[in-house]
Amino acid sequence: MKIRALTVAALLTVPLAACSGGQEPDAKAPSGKPSPTASKLSALAPAWQPKLDAAAEGAVDTCQTPSSDACAEVLTDIMIVVNELESEIEAPGRGPYRESTKQIAKMQAATDKYVDEGCQGDPAADDPNSDCWGISAITVGAATLGMTLMTDDLAQPK
């Protein structure tokens, strides 16, 4: 139950922080300087692909048992990185990351379903016909998100 609560907290906390304007990256920027324009912002894939890879390492194998605490933990780790990335994508001056935004939405929907279905701790979740197997949108989705980031980076104005 603790991991499930962390998943819900991760999903709720990051979007609320984004809405309130309390984003971490802005806190690191020197004060008094103008916001960078989209063309001056660096590509996201080089920085975020390693974070996504690290969070998702072993996720497919770990989540062969969707009901396990280990699976819930790795899903939480992935979604924390994904929600942080979403905040970065939504930063002022950042160009549109259309494909990445679509992929993030799919991953968030899969997380919501995992939580709503009560998959963690439910032995029925391990049945391959269970709705809980939709978590592949998260476990495999992390690699897909890395690819969409590269595509979106290439589409950004120079």
PDB file of C-alpha atoms in Angstrom, residues 36-155:
ATOM      1  CA  PRO A  36      15.669  31.730 -22.845  1.00  0.00           C
ATOM      2  CA  THR A  37      13.875  31.495 -26.164  1.00  0.00           C
ATOM      3  CA  ALA A  38      12.905  28.160 -27.633  1.00  0.00           C
ATOM      4  CA  SER A  39      15.851  28.219 -30.016  1.00  0.00           C
ATOM      5  CA  LYS A  40      18.312  28.678 -27.136  1.00  0.00           C
ATOM      6  CA  LEU A  41      16.941  25.863 -24.979  1.00  0.00           C
ATOM      7  CA  SER A  42      18.907  22.657 -25.193  1.00  0.00           C
ATOM      8  CA  ALA A  43      17.494  19.432 -26.570  1.00  0.00           C
ATOM      9  CA  LEU A  44      15.741  17.293 -23.967  1.00  0.00           C
ATOM     10  CA  ALA A  45      16.646  13.784 -25.155  1.00  0.00           C
ATOM     11  CA  PRO A  46      20.357  13.903 -24.200  1.00  0.00           C
ATOM     12  CA  ALA A  47      19.534  14.800 -20.597  1.00  0.00           C
ATOM     13  CA  TRP A  48      16.326  12.826 -20.103  1.00  0.00           C
ATOM     14  CA  GLN A  49      16.998   9.577 -21.998  1.00  0.00           C
ATOM     15  CA  PRO A  50      19.535   8.393 -19.382  1.00  0.00           C
ATOM     16  CA  LYS A  51      17.108   9.275 -16.568  1.00  0.00           C
ATOM     17  CA  LEU A  52      14.307   7.334 -18.253  1.00  0.00           C
ATOM     18  CA  ASP A  53      16.624   4.378 -18.903  1.00  0.00           C
ATOM     19  CA  ALA A  54      17.802   4.325 -15.291  1.00  0.00           C
ATOM     20  CA  ALA A  55      14.270   4.501 -13.885  1.00  0.00           C
ATOM     21  CA  ALA A  56      13.019   1.752 -16.220  1.00  0.00           C
ATOM     22  CA  GLU A  57      15.983  -0.589 -15.822  1.00  0.00           C
ATOM     23  CA  GLY A  58      14.626  -4.089 -15.266  1.00  0.00           C
ATOM     24  CA  ALA A  59      11.024  -2.846 -15.263  1.00  0.00           C
ATOM     25  CA  VAL A  60       9.722  -5.325 -17.838  1.00  0.00           C
ATOM     26  CA  ASP A  61      11.123  -8.288 -15.899  1.00  0.00           C
ATOM     27  CA  THR A  62      10.109  -6.900 -12.507  1.00  0.00           C
ATOM     28  CA  CYS A  63       6.564  -6.290 -13.666  1.00  0.00           C
ATOM     29  CA  GLN A  64       5.956  -9.840 -14.882  1.00  0.00           C
ATOM     30  CA  THR A  65       4.111  -9.889 -11.565  1.00  0.00           C
ATOM     31  CA  PRO A  66       2.060  -6.656 -11.681  1.00  0.00           C
ATOM     32  CA  SER A  67       0.740  -7.225  -8.155  1.00  0.00           C
ATOM     33  CA  SER A  68       4.200  -7.137  -6.579  1.00  0.00           C
ATOM     34  CA  ASP A  69       5.511  -4.295  -4.479  1.00  0.00           C
ATOM     35  CA  ALA A  70       8.660  -4.347  -6.611  1.00  0.00           C
ATOM     36  CA  CYS A  71       6.599  -3.651  -9.735  1.00  0.00           C
ATOM     37  CA  ALA A  72       4.700  -0.826  -8.041  1.00  0.00           C
ATOM     38  CA  GLU A  73       8.023   0.657  -6.944  1.00  0.00           C
ATOM     39  CA  VAL A  74       9.562   0.606 -10.416  1.00  0.00           C
ATOM     40  CA  LEU A  75       6.375   2.073 -11.912  1.00  0.00           C
ATOM     41  CA  THR A  76       6.559   4.855  -9.337  1.00  0.00           C
ATOM     42  CA  ASP A  77      10.223   5.512 -10.190  1.00  0.00           C
ATOM     43  CA  ILE A  78       9.422   5.734 -13.905  1.00  0.00           C
ATOM     44  CA  MET A  79       6.454   8.045 -13.413  1.00  0.00           C
ATOM     45  CA  ILE A  80       8.378  10.388 -11.137  1.00  0.00           C
ATOM     46  CA  VAL A  81      10.901  10.910 -13.955  1.00  0.00           C
ATOM     47  CA  VAL A  82       8.099  11.208 -16.527  1.00  0.00           C
ATOM     48  CA  ASN A  83       6.278  13.848 -14.476  1.00  0.00           C
ATOM     49  CA  GLU A  84       9.506  15.811 -14.004  1.00  0.00           C
ATOM     50  CA  LEU A  85      10.090  15.627 -17.762  1.00  0.00           C
ATOM     51  CA  GLU A  86       6.559  16.848 -18.379  1.00  0.00           C
ATOM     52  CA  SER A  87       7.299  19.919 -16.244  1.00  0.00           C
ATOM     53  CA  GLU A  88      10.439  20.537 -18.308  1.00  0.00           C
ATOM     54  CA  ILE A  89       8.486  20.214 -21.562  1.00  0.00           C
ATOM     55  CA  GLU A  90       5.969  22.758 -20.273  1.00  0.00           C
ATOM     56  CA  ALA A  91       8.697  25.264 -19.284  1.00  0.00           C
ATOM     57  CA  PRO A  92       8.285  28.767 -20.703  1.00  0.00           C
ATOM     58  CA  GLY A  93       9.987  29.206 -24.054  1.00  0.00           C
ATOM     59  CA  ARG A  94      10.073  25.478 -24.820  1.00  0.00           C
ATOM     60  CA  GLY A  95       8.690  24.548 -28.221  1.00  0.00           C
ATOM     61  CA  PRO A  96       5.947  21.965 -28.590  1.00  0.00           C
ATOM     62  CA  TYR A  97       6.851  18.363 -27.849  1.00  0.00           C
ATOM     63  CA  ARG A  98       3.707  16.898 -29.396  1.00  0.00           C
ATOM     64  CA  GLU A  99       4.691  13.233 -29.661  1.00  0.00           C
ATOM     65  CA  SER A 100       6.333  13.189 -26.250  1.00  0.00           C
ATOM     66  CA  THR A 101       3.263  14.798 -24.710  1.00  0.00           C
ATOM     67  CA  LYS A 102       1.060  12.102 -26.282  1.00  0.00           C
ATOM     68  CA  GLN A 103       3.350   9.367 -24.930  1.00  0.00           C
ATOM     69  CA  ILE A 104       3.322  10.916 -21.447  1.00  0.00           C
ATOM     70  CA  ALA A 105      -0.491  10.994 -21.527  1.00  0.00           C
ATOM     71  CA  LYS A 106      -0.584   7.262 -22.399  1.00  0.00           C
ATOM     72  CA  MET A 107       1.767   6.489 -19.514  1.00  0.00           C
ATOM     73  CA  GLN A 108      -0.254   8.579 -17.073  1.00  0.00           C
ATOM     74  CA  ALA A 109      -3.475   6.860 -18.186  1.00  0.00           C
ATOM     75  CA  ALA A 110      -1.860   3.445 -17.607  1.00  0.00           C
ATOM     76  CA  THR A 111      -0.738   4.553 -14.151  1.00  0.00           C
ATOM     77  CA  ASP A 112      -4.230   5.772 -13.297  1.00  0.00           C
ATOM     78  CA  LYS A 113      -5.685   2.436 -14.412  1.00  0.00           C
ATOM     79  CA  TYR A 114      -3.110   0.504 -12.356  1.00  0.00           C
ATOM     80  CA  VAL A 115      -4.056   2.491  -9.265  1.00  0.00           C
ATOM     81  CA  ASP A 116      -7.806   2.510  -9.961  1.00  0.00           C
ATOM     82  CA  GLU A 117      -7.862  -1.261 -10.527  1.00  0.00           C
ATOM     83  CA  GLY A 118      -5.999  -1.824  -7.247  1.00  0.00           C
ATOM     84  CA  CYS A 119      -3.363  -3.912  -9.019  1.00  0.00           C
ATOM     85  CA  GLN A 120      -0.692  -3.728  -6.330  1.00  0.00           C
ATOM     86  CA  GLY A 121      -1.180  -6.581  -3.887  1.00  0.00           C
ATOM     87  CA  ASP A 122      -4.045  -8.176  -5.838  1.00  0.00           C
ATOM     88  CA  PRO A 123      -3.150 -11.720  -6.978  1.00  0.00           C
ATOM     89  CA  ALA A 124      -5.739 -11.412  -9.777  1.00  0.00           C
ATOM     90  CA  ALA A 125      -3.530  -8.674 -11.282  1.00  0.00           C
ATOM     91  CA  ASP A 126      -1.004 -11.328 -12.273  1.00  0.00           C
ATOM     92  CA  ASP A 127      -3.465 -13.016 -14.653  1.00  0.00           C
ATOM     93  CA  PRO A 128      -2.312 -12.114 -18.199  1.00  0.00           C
ATOM     94  CA  ASN A 129      -5.941 -11.257 -19.051  1.00  0.00           C
ATOM     95  CA  SER A 130      -6.103  -8.713 -16.235  1.00  0.00           C
ATOM     96  CA  ASP A 131      -6.431  -5.004 -16.991  1.00  0.00           C
ATOM     97  CA  CYS A 132      -3.324  -4.566 -14.852  1.00  0.00           C
ATOM     98  CA  TRP A 133      -1.134  -5.699 -17.748  1.00  0.00           C
ATOM     99  CA  GLY A 134      -1.719  -2.274 -19.270  1.00  0.00           C
ATOM    100  CA  ILE A 135       1.365  -1.302 -17.304  1.00  0.00           C
ATOM    101  CA  SER A 136       3.397  -2.199 -20.383  1.00  0.00           C
ATOM    102  CA  ALA A 137       2.458   1.316 -21.506  1.00  0.00           C
ATOM    103  CA  ILE A 138       4.679   2.443 -18.615  1.00  0.00           C
ATOM    104  CA  THR A 139       7.466  -0.149 -18.614  1.00  0.00           C
ATOM    105  CA  VAL A 140       7.965  -0.162 -22.377  1.00  0.00           C
ATOM    106  CA  GLY A 141       6.661   3.390 -22.650  1.00  0.00           C
ATOM    107  CA  ALA A 142       9.793   4.785 -21.020  1.00  0.00           C
ATOM    108  CA  ALA A 143      11.907   3.622 -23.992  1.00  0.00           C
ATOM    109  CA  THR A 144       9.274   4.858 -26.419  1.00  0.00           C
ATOM    110  CA  LEU A 145       9.289   8.230 -24.691  1.00  0.00           C
ATOM    111  CA  GLY A 146      13.041   8.483 -25.183  1.00  0.00           C
ATOM    112  CA  MET A 147      12.556   7.984 -28.927  1.00  0.00           C
ATOM    113  CA  THR A 148       9.745  10.529 -29.142  1.00  0.00           C
ATOM    114  CA  LEU A 149      11.919  13.038 -27.302  1.00  0.00           C
ATOM    115  CA  MET A 150      14.590  12.670 -29.971  1.00  0.00           C
ATOM    116  CA  THR A 151      11.994  13.123 -32.706  1.00  0.00           C
ATOM    117  CA  ASP A 152      10.525  16.186 -31.000  1.00  0.00           C
ATOM    118  CA  ASP A 153      14.003  17.626 -30.404  1.00  0.00           C
ATOM    119  CA  LEU A 154      14.696  17.430 -34.144  1.00  0.00           C
ATOM    120  CA  ALA A 155      11.412  19.224 -34.877  1.00  0.00           C
TER     121      ALA A 155
END
